[in-house]
Amino acid sequence: MQAALNFLMLHWKSLLGWVWLLTGIYLAIRIVWQQRSPAATLAWILALCLIPPVGLVLYHFVGPRRVERQSLRRMRSRALLASETDLQALRANNPHPPVWATQHSRLIEASSGIPPSSCSKVERLLGGAATLRSILQAVQCACQHIHLEYYIFEPDQTGKRLLGALTERARNGVKVRLLVDGVGSSALLGWRGRAMLQAFVQAGGEFAVFHPARLDRWRPLVNLRTHRKIVVVDGSIGFTGGINITDEENEEQLPKTAYRDTHLRMEGAGVRWLQYVFMQDWVYASGKHRFEPEVLAPHAPGPFAVHVVASGPDSDGQSIHQSVLHAISIAEQRILLTTPYFVPTEPTFFALMNAALRGVNVQILVPRRSDSWLVTVAARSYFGVLREAGVKIFEYQGNMLHAKTLVVDDNYSMVGTANFDNRSFLLNFEIAVALFSPELNRQLADDFVHDLGRARLVAFNPRSTQWYHRLPASFARLLSPLL
């Protein structure tokens, strides 16, 4: 024993070096074996091999194999749900999209499994206050069921107001199911939300947590989250978009600092696909797979052609990523992109640059300073090349810009939960709605122009600025596949 200790004391540096080397080789082989994109692979190797012992633990919890294991479990839940749901009836009588959008819809359906649909009414909602009022109105009129799924549901004044309304409807016999993310809604799951949730459950409400962050079922703190925001009332009214349930996004609570955001209110057949996505997530998170017979009731086609797009790490389809890429590639006149986090994947970066080079008017609106310094710095590392290609980039000077919208030409737009970054496209569960409507396109374009009134055109070239600006941006960009 003493001899072994003496050996360790004399050779600890060499042993540590060998541990460092072998751990680095092991990590590199494991990461390369996943056959992910070269940029993501190199970023993982760079980030983890610099600190191999810590990297081994980090890779175990956050690495690609974790996504693979979750994928298998989620697919089993999806099969369980499909066995109890008449998907043929759900797909029946789906309208055809406009002729010019046929290939785009075909791509979405092939990558996500969701066919095109329509709505009798689609309304865009600006800001958290207007969105909360509209949701509360729908909730108070609910007769059968209310389904909600949120990344952030805070136990603040906004959350108390909505959860109180849900509790009241549950007490009156309406079936209410609430699904929240285990990390984004951690405050609701803590002591601050305990009494509210207890009253909700006692009134008959059902509650589930998506990937709880508990020591006995540890999940990555940043990956594999449900970033979706879904509300479905009686299967006929639906909401989705960028707005969470929090005072931070409610102008009535924080008029000077509330986020600038966009949401959608939908009525009609298209809502059934928001419903179906919620049902998949509910079955997966709660293990409960029994729903009321009318939960997917049929609806007559409406005048607004829409296509619900759902994506997540449980599928290789990357449906939101693919649909955004295709929309950019078919643009002929203009692309108006609003996003709070602009850390593009390599394909979307080159798609935007190529669109500008072929003469498309490409304009991007981002916050001057997001709530993540690293993301803000990484975003600016892309500005120089895009500006040289002809892309106009604006930084919003008002409150935190949180809207996620895309306007292409005069007929196509998209509103959803996905940011323009690797995390939303590949690592989180997201949802969006593609809108084939000149009217909605015009409204969202008008919103973009209005927001430009509080924005400044990026006139500097980050590649020619001082070294103390370029250096952090360069390092942040190296980590962009992980952001």
PDB file of N, CA and C in Angstrom, residues 399-453:
ATOM      1  N   ASN A 399     -37.466  47.261 -25.442  1.00  0.00           N
ATOM      2  CA  ASN A 399     -37.386  46.155 -24.496  1.00  0.00           C
ATOM      3  C   ASN A 399     -36.932  44.891 -25.218  1.00  0.00           C
ATOM      4  N   MET A 400     -36.695  43.853 -24.453  1.00  0.00           N
ATOM      5  CA  MET A 400     -36.242  42.588 -25.026  1.00  0.00           C
ATOM      6  C   MET A 400     -37.178  42.120 -26.146  1.00  0.00           C
ATOM      7  N   LEU A 401     -36.614  41.921 -27.332  1.00  0.00           N
ATOM      8  CA  LEU A 401     -37.375  41.426 -28.480  1.00  0.00           C
ATOM      9  C   LEU A 401     -37.412  39.908 -28.408  1.00  0.00           C
ATOM     10  N   HIS A 402     -38.628  39.340 -28.326  1.00  0.00           N
ATOM     11  CA  HIS A 402     -38.770  37.899 -28.130  1.00  0.00           C
ATOM     12  C   HIS A 402     -39.612  37.239 -29.227  1.00  0.00           C
ATOM     13  N   ALA A 403     -40.056  38.008 -30.223  1.00  0.00           N
ATOM     14  CA  ALA A 403     -40.899  37.465 -31.292  1.00  0.00           C
ATOM     15  C   ALA A 403     -40.088  36.570 -32.206  1.00  0.00           C
ATOM     16  N   LYS A 404     -40.757  35.548 -32.749  1.00  0.00           N
ATOM     17  CA  LYS A 404     -40.119  34.605 -33.673  1.00  0.00           C
ATOM     18  C   LYS A 404     -41.012  34.493 -34.902  1.00  0.00           C
ATOM     19  N   THR A 405     -40.769  35.344 -35.879  1.00  0.00           N
ATOM     20  CA  THR A 405     -41.603  35.383 -37.072  1.00  0.00           C
ATOM     21  C   THR A 405     -40.731  35.394 -38.319  1.00  0.00           C
ATOM     22  N   LEU A 406     -41.301  34.861 -39.398  1.00  0.00           N
ATOM     23  CA  LEU A 406     -40.635  34.848 -40.694  1.00  0.00           C
ATOM     24  C   LEU A 406     -41.665  35.226 -41.752  1.00  0.00           C
ATOM     25  N   VAL A 407     -41.340  36.222 -42.552  1.00  0.00           N
ATOM     26  CA  VAL A 407     -42.202  36.673 -43.645  1.00  0.00           C
ATOM     27  C   VAL A 407     -41.424  36.501 -44.946  1.00  0.00           C
ATOM     28  N   VAL A 408     -42.023  35.772 -45.899  1.00  0.00           N
ATOM     29  CA  VAL A 408     -41.378  35.524 -47.190  1.00  0.00           C
ATOM     30  C   VAL A 408     -42.310  35.986 -48.300  1.00  0.00           C
ATOM     31  N   ASP A 409     -41.813  36.882 -49.145  1.00  0.00           N
ATOM     32  CA  ASP A 409     -42.589  37.431 -50.264  1.00  0.00           C
ATOM     33  C   ASP A 409     -43.928  37.970 -49.760  1.00  0.00           C
ATOM     34  N   ASP A 410     -45.019  37.730 -50.492  1.00  0.00           N
ATOM     35  CA  ASP A 410     -46.315  38.314 -50.115  1.00  0.00           C
ATOM     36  C   ASP A 410     -47.336  37.286 -49.641  1.00  0.00           C
ATOM     37  N   ASN A 411     -46.967  35.994 -49.635  1.00  0.00           N
ATOM     38  CA  ASN A 411     -47.971  34.962 -49.370  1.00  0.00           C
ATOM     39  C   ASN A 411     -47.633  34.012 -48.225  1.00  0.00           C
ATOM     40  N   TYR A 412     -46.386  34.009 -47.786  1.00  0.00           N
ATOM     41  CA  TYR A 412     -45.967  33.010 -46.814  1.00  0.00           C
ATOM     42  C   TYR A 412     -45.421  33.677 -45.560  1.00  0.00           C
ATOM     43  N   SER A 413     -45.779  33.114 -44.402  1.00  0.00           N
ATOM     44  CA  SER A 413     -45.204  33.565 -43.138  1.00  0.00           C
ATOM     45  C   SER A 413     -45.222  32.414 -42.147  1.00  0.00           C
ATOM     46  N   MET A 414     -44.463  32.570 -41.090  1.00  0.00           N
ATOM     47  CA  MET A 414     -44.390  31.544 -40.050  1.00  0.00           C
ATOM     48  C   MET A 414     -44.284  32.216 -38.691  1.00  0.00           C
ATOM     49  N   VAL A 415     -45.046  31.713 -37.735  1.00  0.00           N
ATOM     50  CA  VAL A 415     -44.997  32.181 -36.355  1.00  0.00           C
ATOM     51  C   VAL A 415     -44.875  30.950 -35.477  1.00  0.00           C
ATOM     52  N   GLY A 416     -43.988  30.987 -34.490  1.00  0.00           N
ATOM     53  CA  GLY A 416     -43.850  29.821 -33.641  1.00  0.00           C
ATOM     54  C   GLY A 416     -43.020  30.074 -32.417  1.00  0.00           C
ATOM     55  N   THR A 417     -42.490  28.982 -31.876  1.00  0.00           N
ATOM     56  CA  THR A 417     -41.714  29.041 -30.639  1.00  0.00           C
ATOM     57  C   THR A 417     -40.216  28.950 -30.889  1.00  0.00           C
ATOM     58  N   ALA A 418     -39.803  28.611 -32.105  1.00  0.00           N
ATOM     59  CA  ALA A 418     -38.399  28.309 -32.389  1.00  0.00           C
ATOM     60  C   ALA A 418     -37.588  29.570 -32.632  1.00  0.00           C
ATOM     61  N   ASN A 419     -36.479  29.686 -31.938  1.00  0.00           N
ATOM     62  CA  ASN A 419     -35.509  30.726 -32.232  1.00  0.00           C
ATOM     63  C   ASN A 419     -34.685  30.318 -33.450  1.00  0.00           C
ATOM     64  N   PHE A 420     -33.916  31.263 -33.967  1.00  0.00           N
ATOM     65  CA  PHE A 420     -33.096  30.981 -35.143  1.00  0.00           C
ATOM     66  C   PHE A 420     -31.716  30.524 -34.667  1.00  0.00           C
ATOM     67  N   ASP A 421     -31.700  29.333 -34.035  1.00  0.00           N
ATOM     68  CA  ASP A 421     -30.434  28.837 -33.507  1.00  0.00           C
ATOM     69  C   ASP A 421     -30.441  27.310 -33.478  1.00  0.00           C
ATOM     70  N   ASN A 422     -29.279  26.770 -33.206  1.00  0.00           N
ATOM     71  CA  ASN A 422     -29.083  25.323 -33.203  1.00  0.00           C
ATOM     72  C   ASN A 422     -29.955  24.643 -32.149  1.00  0.00           C
ATOM     73  N   ARG A 423     -30.097  25.289 -30.995  1.00  0.00           N
ATOM     74  CA  ARG A 423     -30.859  24.673 -29.906  1.00  0.00           C
ATOM     75  C   ARG A 423     -32.318  24.461 -30.297  1.00  0.00           C
ATOM     76  N   SER A 424     -32.938  25.487 -30.880  1.00  0.00           N
ATOM     77  CA  SER A 424     -34.343  25.364 -31.273  1.00  0.00           C
ATOM     78  C   SER A 424     -34.513  24.424 -32.458  1.00  0.00           C
ATOM     79  N   PHE A 425     -33.610  24.499 -33.422  1.00  0.00           N
ATOM     80  CA  PHE A 425     -33.746  23.675 -34.614  1.00  0.00           C
ATOM     81  C   PHE A 425     -33.491  22.197 -34.346  1.00  0.00           C
ATOM     82  N   LEU A 426     -32.592  21.889 -33.379  1.00  0.00           N
ATOM     83  CA  LEU A 426     -32.134  20.506 -33.261  1.00  0.00           C
ATOM     84  C   LEU A 426     -32.273  19.889 -31.873  1.00  0.00           C
ATOM     85  N   LEU A 427     -32.310  20.684 -30.809  1.00  0.00           N
ATOM     86  CA  LEU A 427     -32.189  20.127 -29.465  1.00  0.00           C
ATOM     87  C   LEU A 427     -33.440  20.232 -28.606  1.00  0.00           C
ATOM     88  N   ASN A 428     -34.333  21.164 -28.898  1.00  0.00           N
ATOM     89  CA  ASN A 428     -35.546  21.327 -28.101  1.00  0.00           C
ATOM     90  C   ASN A 428     -36.777  20.887 -28.885  1.00  0.00           C
ATOM     91  N   PHE A 429     -37.862  20.684 -28.167  1.00  0.00           N
ATOM     92  CA  PHE A 429     -39.147  20.386 -28.794  1.00  0.00           C
ATOM     93  C   PHE A 429     -39.848  21.712 -29.066  1.00  0.00           C
ATOM     94  N   GLU A 430     -40.132  21.975 -30.334  1.00  0.00           N
ATOM     95  CA  GLU A 430     -40.678  23.263 -30.764  1.00  0.00           C
ATOM     96  C   GLU A 430     -41.924  23.051 -31.606  1.00  0.00           C
ATOM     97  N   ILE A 431     -42.656  24.139 -31.815  1.00  0.00           N
ATOM     98  CA  ILE A 431     -43.821  24.098 -32.686  1.00  0.00           C
ATOM     99  C   ILE A 431     -43.952  25.436 -33.396  1.00  0.00           C
ATOM    100  N   ALA A 432     -44.438  25.398 -34.628  1.00  0.00           N
ATOM    101  CA  ALA A 432     -44.645  26.620 -35.408  1.00  0.00           C
ATOM    102  C   ALA A 432     -45.843  26.399 -36.316  1.00  0.00           C
ATOM    103  N   VAL A 433     -46.341  27.484 -36.879  1.00  0.00           N
ATOM    104  CA  VAL A 433     -47.447  27.404 -37.834  1.00  0.00           C
ATOM    105  C   VAL A 433     -47.039  28.156 -39.094  1.00  0.00           C
ATOM    106  N   ALA A 434     -47.021  27.437 -40.215  1.00  0.00           N
ATOM    107  CA  ALA A 434     -46.805  28.071 -41.515  1.00  0.00           C
ATOM    108  C   ALA A 434     -48.147  28.591 -42.016  1.00  0.00           C
ATOM    109  N   LEU A 435     -48.159  29.844 -42.433  1.00  0.00           N
ATOM    110  CA  LEU A 435     -49.392  30.528 -42.833  1.00  0.00           C
ATOM    111  C   LEU A 435     -49.311  30.882 -44.318  1.00  0.00           C
ATOM    112  N   PHE A 436     -50.270  30.409 -45.108  1.00  0.00           N
ATOM    113  CA  PHE A 436     -50.297  30.694 -46.541  1.00  0.00           C
ATOM    114  C   PHE A 436     -51.393  31.730 -46.804  1.00  0.00           C
ATOM    115  N   SER A 437     -51.194  32.935 -46.302  1.00  0.00           N
ATOM    116  CA  SER A 437     -52.226  33.959 -46.348  1.00  0.00           C
ATOM    117  C   SER A 437     -51.616  35.316 -46.641  1.00  0.00           C
ATOM    118  N   PRO A 438     -52.000  35.958 -47.747  1.00  0.00           N
ATOM    119  CA  PRO A 438     -51.516  37.309 -48.020  1.00  0.00           C
ATOM    120  C   PRO A 438     -51.903  38.305 -46.928  1.00  0.00           C
ATOM    121  N   GLU A 439     -53.087  38.120 -46.350  1.00  0.00           N
ATOM    122  CA  GLU A 439     -53.546  39.041 -45.304  1.00  0.00           C
ATOM    123  C   GLU A 439     -52.660  38.968 -44.064  1.00  0.00           C
ATOM    124  N   LEU A 440     -52.384  37.738 -43.585  1.00  0.00           N
ATOM    125  CA  LEU A 440     -51.536  37.581 -42.414  1.00  0.00           C
ATOM    126  C   LEU A 440     -50.096  37.968 -42.722  1.00  0.00           C
ATOM    127  N   ASN A 441     -49.656  37.682 -43.931  1.00  0.00           N
ATOM    128  CA  ASN A 441     -48.327  38.095 -44.370  1.00  0.00           C
ATOM    129  C   ASN A 441     -48.188  39.607 -44.270  1.00  0.00           C
ATOM    130  N   ARG A 442     -49.195  40.314 -44.742  1.00  0.00           N
ATOM    131  CA  ARG A 442     -49.159  41.778 -44.708  1.00  0.00           C
ATOM    132  C   ARG A 442     -49.155  42.305 -43.268  1.00  0.00           C
ATOM    133  N   GLN A 443     -49.935  41.682 -42.400  1.00  0.00           N
ATOM    134  CA  GLN A 443     -49.969  42.123 -41.004  1.00  0.00           C
ATOM    135  C   GLN A 443     -48.618  41.927 -40.323  1.00  0.00           C
ATOM    136  N   LEU A 444     -48.003  40.772 -40.541  1.00  0.00           N
ATOM    137  CA  LEU A 444     -46.703  40.507 -39.925  1.00  0.00           C
ATOM    138  C   LEU A 444     -45.615  41.389 -40.525  1.00  0.00           C
ATOM    139  N   ALA A 445     -45.719  41.681 -41.821  1.00  0.00           N
ATOM    140  CA  ALA A 445     -44.769  42.604 -42.450  1.00  0.00           C
ATOM    141  C   ALA A 445     -44.927  44.008 -41.876  1.00  0.00           C
ATOM    142  N   ASP A 446     -46.166  44.421 -41.640  1.00  0.00           N
ATOM    143  CA  ASP A 446     -46.409  45.736 -41.024  1.00  0.00           C
ATOM    144  C   ASP A 446     -45.833  45.782 -39.612  1.00  0.00           C
ATOM    145  N   ASP A 447     -45.957  44.682 -38.876  1.00  0.00           N
ATOM    146  CA  ASP A 447     -45.365  44.625 -37.539  1.00  0.00           C
ATOM    147  C   ASP A 447     -43.849  44.783 -37.615  1.00  0.00           C
ATOM    148  N   PHE A 448     -43.248  44.146 -38.606  1.00  0.00           N
ATOM    149  CA  PHE A 448     -41.796  44.230 -38.783  1.00  0.00           C
ATOM    150  C   PHE A 448     -41.380  45.680 -39.049  1.00  0.00           C
ATOM    151  N   VAL A 449     -42.096  46.333 -39.951  1.00  0.00           N
ATOM    152  CA  VAL A 449     -41.777  47.728 -40.280  1.00  0.00           C
ATOM    153  C   VAL A 449     -41.970  48.619 -39.056  1.00  0.00           C
ATOM    154  N   HIS A 450     -43.021  48.365 -38.295  1.00  0.00           N
ATOM    155  CA  HIS A 450     -43.268  49.154 -37.086  1.00  0.00           C
ATOM    156  C   HIS A 450     -42.125  48.980 -36.086  1.00  0.00           C
ATOM    157  N   ASP A 451     -41.646  47.740 -35.930  1.00  0.00           N
ATOM    158  CA  ASP A 451     -40.537  47.483 -35.009  1.00  0.00           C
ATOM    159  C   ASP A 451     -39.245  48.148 -35.481  1.00  0.00           C
ATOM    160  N   LEU A 452     -39.083  48.304 -36.793  1.00  0.00           N
ATOM    161  CA  LEU A 452     -37.887  48.979 -37.290  1.00  0.00           C
ATOM    162  C   LEU A 452     -37.826  50.425 -36.822  1.00  0.00           C
ATOM    163  N   GLY A 453     -38.992  50.984 -36.460  1.00  0.00           N
ATOM    164  CA  GLY A 453     -39.009  52.341 -35.923  1.00  0.00           C
ATOM    165  C   GLY A 453     -38.275  52.461 -34.608  1.00  0.00           C
TER     166      GLY A 453
END
